[in-house]
Amino acid sequence: MEYTTLGETGTTVSRICLGCMGFGGSGSGELFAPWTVDEEQATEVIDRAIELGINFFDTANFYSVGGSEEILGNALSEYDRDELVVATKSFIPMNDDPNSGGLSRKTIEQELDHSLDRLGMETVDLYQIARWDQNTSIEQTLRALDDAVRRGKTRYIGASSMWAHQFAEALYTSDRLGLERFITMQNQYSPIYREEEREMNPLCESKNIGRLSWSPLGGGYLARPHEEQDEVRDEGPAAALHNSDASREINERVQELADDHDVSMAQIGLAWQLSKEGVTAPIYGTTSVEHLEDAVEAVELDLSESDVEYLEEPYEPVEAVGIEVNL
Ligand SMILES: NC(=O)c1ccc[n+]([C@@H]2O[C@H](COP(=O)([O-])OP(=O)(O)OC[C@H]3O[C@@H](n4cnc5c(N)ncnc54)[C@H](OP(=O)(O)O)[C@@H]3O)[C@@H](O)[C@H]2O)c1
C-alpha cells in the first residue's frame, strides 16, 4: 500500500479508501439492496483491507439505514482504533422524520451521536456533509460542525458533492467566522464523469482541499466490459452515464489498456485516479475479497502520459449529475 496526507491535516491515509456503501442489512436481517452484503461477508472484506494496508474507511449513516456503520464498527473493534481513519457522513433522511435529514444543528448533533453509537466509537476522524442543504444557513451548519470538533466527536470535517460556488461560500464563511474548515471534498470523479475538472477540482486545488473520488470506477461500469454490465448495480447517480457512445468507447479503451498491462480493468481505472495529483484517495467500493486483492495492486501501476491521454480522449461533457438532492 502507499500512503498520503489527508488534505492539509498531516494525518496519514492509505491511497485507497474502502467505500462501505455495499455493507449492510435492513435491520430485519434482510439485505438493504440486492448489491449489499451481510455482516459476515463485509467483515471478511474489511479484515482483508486492513491486512493489505488500507487504514481509511468511508461510510454514511444512511447506508443500509445505519447497517453499514454497525458492521464497520463491529469489524474495526478488533483493531487498534488509533491506526484507523474512519469517515462517515449525513444529510439524507434516515426515516420519515424530516429532522433525520438535512444539516440543521439539531440533525447534525443527533445524527453524529447515532453514528458514533453504531460505530461504537467516541470520535470519528472525518465527519462529512453529504450534500448542500437549501433549508439551513451554512453558518448554522458550520457552527454545529465546529462544536462537534470542540466536543471531540469528530477530528476533521469534510463536504461532498455540491456546486463549487456553494463550497467556496462554505470555506469563506468558516474563514470569516474563525470556524473549523472543511478539509476534504468527496465528489464524483471517474474517466466517465470529469465535469468536476471545470467545476469543483480547481477550487480544491487552489484551497489545498483533499479530494476523495466517489464511484471512481463509475459505479463498477469500468470494472468489466460494458456488454457485461451488471443490471442489478446499474442504478444510482453514476448509472446515468453508462449508456453513451463516449462511455462505451472509454470502457473499451480501459479493456485495451488492461490487456496491454496484463492487469484488470479495475486496476486501470484506479491507476488513472492515482495519476491525478489532486486525488487523495479514490473511495473504492467492493463487497468481494478477490476484487479487493486485485484492486490494491493499482497503487503499483504507473500509467504513462500517453495511456492517460488515450483513456481520456473520447470523453464528452455531460450534464452534471449527483450534485443536488432536494429534501
Ligand atoms: N458522497 C456520495 O454522494 C457518494 C455516492 C456514491 C458512493 N459514495 C462512496 O463511494 C464508494 C464507492 O462507490 P461505488 O461503489 O459507486 O464505486 P465504484 O468503486 O466505482 O464501483 C463499485 C462497483 O464496482 C464493482 N467492482 C469493483 N471491482 C471489481 C472487479 N474487479 N470486477 C468487477 N466488478 C468490480 C463492485 O462490485 P463487487 O462488490 O462485486 O466488487 C461494485 O459494484 C461507496 O462505497 C461510498 O463510500 C459516495
PDB file of C-alpha atoms and ligand atoms in Angstrom, residues 17-23 35 37 41 45 57-60 62-63 68 87 89 92 128-131 159-161 186-190 212-225 228-230 233-238 242 264-267 270 273 282-292 294-295 322-323 325, ligand 1:
ATOM      1  CA  CYS A  17     -10.107   4.288   0.814  1.00  0.00           C
ATOM      2  CA  LEU A  18     -12.557   1.413   1.276  1.00  0.00           C
ATOM      3  CA  GLY A  19     -16.115   2.522   0.473  1.00  0.00           C
ATOM      4  CA  CYS A  20     -18.619   0.768   2.740  1.00  0.00           C
ATOM      5  CA  MET A  21     -21.873   1.575   0.902  1.00  0.00           C
ATOM      6  CA  GLY A  22     -22.281  -2.090  -0.069  1.00  0.00           C
ATOM      7  CA  PHE A  23     -22.286  -3.381   3.524  1.00  0.00           C
ATOM      8  CA  TRP A  35     -25.998  -5.192  -4.157  1.00  0.00           C
ATOM      9  CA  VAL A  37     -23.837  -7.961   1.579  1.00  0.00           C
ATOM     10  CA  GLN A  41     -19.063 -11.177   4.031  1.00  0.00           C
ATOM     11  CA  VAL A  45     -13.599  -7.621   3.136  1.00  0.00           C
ATOM     12  CA  PHE A  57     -12.816   3.766   5.516  1.00  0.00           C
ATOM     13  CA  ASP A  58     -15.808   5.752   4.258  1.00  0.00           C
ATOM     14  CA  THR A  59     -19.375   5.093   5.344  1.00  0.00           C
ATOM     15  CA  ALA A  60     -22.578   7.104   5.994  1.00  0.00           C
ATOM     16  CA  PHE A  62     -27.887   6.307   5.589  1.00  0.00           C
ATOM     17  CA  TYR A  63     -26.021   3.339   4.023  1.00  0.00           C
ATOM     18  CA  SER A  68     -23.061  -0.151   7.189  1.00  0.00           C
ATOM     19  CA  ALA A  87     -15.074   8.810   7.826  1.00  0.00           C
ATOM     20  CA  LYS A  89     -21.457  11.453   6.721  1.00  0.00           C
ATOM     21  CA  ILE A  92     -30.048  12.062   3.547  1.00  0.00           C
ATOM     22  CA  GLN A 128     -18.799  14.909   6.119  1.00  0.00           C
ATOM     23  CA  ILE A 129     -21.904  16.691   4.912  1.00  0.00           C
ATOM     24  CA  ALA A 130     -23.165  14.581   2.018  1.00  0.00           C
ATOM     25  CA  ARG A 131     -24.847  17.439   0.108  1.00  0.00           C
ATOM     26  CA  ALA A 159     -18.007  18.026   2.409  1.00  0.00           C
ATOM     27  CA  SER A 160     -19.366  16.043  -0.506  1.00  0.00           C
ATOM     28  CA  SER A 161     -20.894  16.859  -3.882  1.00  0.00           C
ATOM     29  CA  GLN A 186     -15.800  13.894  -1.694  1.00  0.00           C
ATOM     30  CA  ASN A 187     -17.092  14.207  -5.241  1.00  0.00           C
ATOM     31  CA  GLN A 188     -17.927  12.040  -8.208  1.00  0.00           C
ATOM     32  CA  TYR A 189     -14.902  11.664 -10.445  1.00  0.00           C
ATOM     33  CA  SER A 190     -14.029   8.946 -12.932  1.00  0.00           C
ATOM     34  CA  LEU A 212     -11.866  11.778  -2.354  1.00  0.00           C
ATOM     35  CA  SER A 213     -13.451  10.393  -5.535  1.00  0.00           C
ATOM     36  CA  TRP A 214     -16.752   8.573  -5.176  1.00  0.00           C
ATOM     37  CA  SER A 215     -17.783   5.957  -7.734  1.00  0.00           C
ATOM     38  CA  PRO A 216     -14.174   6.028  -9.008  1.00  0.00           C
ATOM     39  CA  LEU A 217     -14.962   3.202 -11.446  1.00  0.00           C
ATOM     40  CA  GLY A 218     -18.246   4.797 -12.497  1.00  0.00           C
ATOM     41  CA  GLY A 219     -20.132   2.600 -10.013  1.00  0.00           C
ATOM     42  CA  GLY A 220     -18.443  -0.527 -11.394  1.00  0.00           C
ATOM     43  CA  TYR A 221     -19.002   0.324 -15.075  1.00  0.00           C
ATOM     44  CA  LEU A 222     -15.271   0.475 -15.761  1.00  0.00           C
ATOM     45  CA  ALA A 223     -14.538  -2.777 -13.915  1.00  0.00           C
ATOM     46  CA  ARG A 224     -15.918  -5.027 -16.676  1.00  0.00           C
ATOM     47  CA  PRO A 225     -16.699  -4.886 -20.400  1.00  0.00           C
ATOM     48  CA  GLU A 228     -21.383  -7.493 -19.153  1.00  0.00           C
ATOM     49  CA  GLN A 229     -22.749  -4.593 -17.164  1.00  0.00           C
ATOM     50  CA  ASP A 230     -24.495  -5.831 -14.066  1.00  0.00           C
ATOM     51  CA  ARG A 233     -25.971  -2.449  -9.743  1.00  0.00           C
ATOM     52  CA  ASP A 234     -26.856  -0.309 -12.765  1.00  0.00           C
ATOM     53  CA  GLU A 235     -28.615   2.330 -10.683  1.00  0.00           C
ATOM     54  CA  GLY A 236     -27.702   5.471  -8.762  1.00  0.00           C
ATOM     55  CA  PRO A 237     -26.120   8.719  -9.965  1.00  0.00           C
ATOM     56  CA  ALA A 238     -23.333   7.093 -11.980  1.00  0.00           C
ATOM     57  CA  HIS A 242     -23.354   4.260 -18.657  1.00  0.00           C
ATOM     58  CA  SER A 264      -7.670  -5.985 -14.557  1.00  0.00           C
ATOM     59  CA  MET A 265      -9.873  -3.160 -15.783  1.00  0.00           C
ATOM     60  CA  ALA A 266     -10.440  -2.069 -12.163  1.00  0.00           C
ATOM     61  CA  GLN A 267      -6.686  -1.569 -11.763  1.00  0.00           C
ATOM     62  CA  LEU A 270      -7.843   3.146 -10.098  1.00  0.00           C
ATOM     63  CA  GLN A 273      -7.323   8.082 -10.301  1.00  0.00           C
ATOM     64  CA  PRO A 282     -10.399   7.061  -4.626  1.00  0.00           C
ATOM     65  CA  ILE A 283     -13.185   5.575  -2.482  1.00  0.00           C
ATOM     66  CA  TYR A 284     -13.214   2.112  -3.955  1.00  0.00           C
ATOM     67  CA  GLY A 285     -16.421   0.144  -3.366  1.00  0.00           C
ATOM     68  CA  THR A 286     -16.294  -3.614  -3.221  1.00  0.00           C
ATOM     69  CA  THR A 287     -18.050  -6.489  -1.493  1.00  0.00           C
ATOM     70  CA  SER A 288     -15.522  -9.064  -2.722  1.00  0.00           C
ATOM     71  CA  VAL A 289     -12.191 -10.059  -1.156  1.00  0.00           C
ATOM     72  CA  GLU A 290     -10.967 -11.209  -4.578  1.00  0.00           C
ATOM     73  CA  HIS A 291     -11.763  -7.855  -6.219  1.00  0.00           C
ATOM     74  CA  LEU A 292     -10.142  -6.002  -3.332  1.00  0.00           C
ATOM     75  CA  ASP A 294      -6.700  -7.256  -7.198  1.00  0.00           C
ATOM     76  CA  ALA A 295      -7.627  -3.578  -6.885  1.00  0.00           C
ATOM     77  CA  GLY A 322     -25.339  13.655  -8.382  1.00  0.00           C
ATOM     78  CA  ILE A 323     -24.772  17.241  -7.199  1.00  0.00           C
ATOM     79  CA  VAL A 325     -30.536  16.251  -3.593  1.00  0.00           C
TER      80      VAL A 325
HETATM   81  N1  LIG B   1     -20.748  11.030  -1.414  1.00  0.00           N
HETATM   82  C1  LIG B   1     -21.564  10.440  -2.246  1.00  0.00           C
HETATM   83  O1  LIG B   1     -22.546  11.018  -2.711  1.00  0.00           O
HETATM   84  C2  LIG B   1     -21.297   9.016  -2.658  1.00  0.00           C
HETATM   85  C3  LIG B   1     -22.054   8.430  -3.683  1.00  0.00           C
HETATM   86  C4  LIG B   1     -21.755   7.115  -4.045  1.00  0.00           C
HETATM   87  C5  LIG B   1     -20.729   6.427  -3.402  1.00  0.00           C
HETATM   88  N2  LIG B   1     -20.021   7.025  -2.388  1.00  0.00           N
HETATM   89  C6  LIG B   1     -18.881   6.338  -1.711  1.00  0.00           C
HETATM   90  O2  LIG B   1     -18.033   5.827  -2.721  1.00  0.00           O
HETATM   91  C7  LIG B   1     -17.848   4.417  -2.546  1.00  0.00           C
HETATM   92  C8  LIG B   1     -17.662   3.749  -3.875  1.00  0.00           C
HETATM   93  O3  LIG B   1     -18.796   3.977  -4.696  1.00  0.00           O
HETATM   94  P1  LIG B   1     -19.259   2.913  -5.780  1.00  0.00           P
HETATM   95  O4  LIG B   1     -19.456   1.600  -5.111  1.00  0.00           O
HETATM   96  O5  LIG B   1     -20.375   3.522  -6.537  1.00  0.00           O
HETATM   97  O6  LIG B   1     -17.987   2.926  -6.705  1.00  0.00           O
HETATM   98  P2  LIG B   1     -17.047   2.075  -7.619  1.00  0.00           P
HETATM   99  O7  LIG B   1     -15.843   1.718  -6.800  1.00  0.00           O
HETATM  100  O8  LIG B   1     -16.895   2.898  -8.828  1.00  0.00           O
HETATM  101  O9  LIG B   1     -17.828   0.758  -8.048  1.00  0.00           O
HETATM  102  C9  LIG B   1     -18.081  -0.303  -7.192  1.00  0.00           C
HETATM  103  C10 LIG B   1     -18.645  -1.437  -8.015  1.00  0.00           C
HETATM  104  O10 LIG B   1     -17.603  -1.975  -8.828  1.00  0.00           O
HETATM  105  C11 LIG B   1     -17.606  -3.380  -8.712  1.00  0.00           C
HETATM  106  N3  LIG B   1     -16.233  -3.887  -8.848  1.00  0.00           N
HETATM  107  C12 LIG B   1     -15.157  -3.492  -8.153  1.00  0.00           C
HETATM  108  N4  LIG B   1     -14.054  -4.179  -8.535  1.00  0.00           N
HETATM  109  C13 LIG B   1     -14.474  -5.043  -9.500  1.00  0.00           C
HETATM  110  C14 LIG B   1     -13.817  -6.014 -10.304  1.00  0.00           C
HETATM  111  N5  LIG B   1     -12.508  -6.259 -10.185  1.00  0.00           N
HETATM  112  N6  LIG B   1     -14.549  -6.692 -11.215  1.00  0.00           N
HETATM  113  C15 LIG B   1     -15.889  -6.451 -11.342  1.00  0.00           C
HETATM  114  N7  LIG B   1     -16.557  -5.550 -10.601  1.00  0.00           N
HETATM  115  C16 LIG B   1     -15.860  -4.854  -9.695  1.00  0.00           C
HETATM  116  C17 LIG B   1     -18.132  -3.653  -7.311  1.00  0.00           C
HETATM  117  O11 LIG B   1     -18.691  -4.946  -7.270  1.00  0.00           O
HETATM  118  P3  LIG B   1     -18.176  -6.015  -6.177  1.00  0.00           P
HETATM  119  O12 LIG B   1     -18.801  -5.587  -4.902  1.00  0.00           O
HETATM  120  O13 LIG B   1     -18.667  -7.309  -6.711  1.00  0.00           O
HETATM  121  O14 LIG B   1     -16.666  -5.929  -6.146  1.00  0.00           O
HETATM  122  C18 LIG B   1     -19.192  -2.566  -7.176  1.00  0.00           C
HETATM  123  O15 LIG B   1     -20.417  -2.995  -7.740  1.00  0.00           O
HETATM  124  C19 LIG B   1     -19.076   3.979  -1.748  1.00  0.00           C
HETATM  125  O16 LIG B   1     -18.863   2.777  -1.032  1.00  0.00           O
HETATM  126  C20 LIG B   1     -19.282   5.151  -0.838  1.00  0.00           C
HETATM  127  O17 LIG B   1     -18.415   5.059   0.281  1.00  0.00           O
HETATM  128  C21 LIG B   1     -20.293   8.311  -2.023  1.00  0.00           C
END
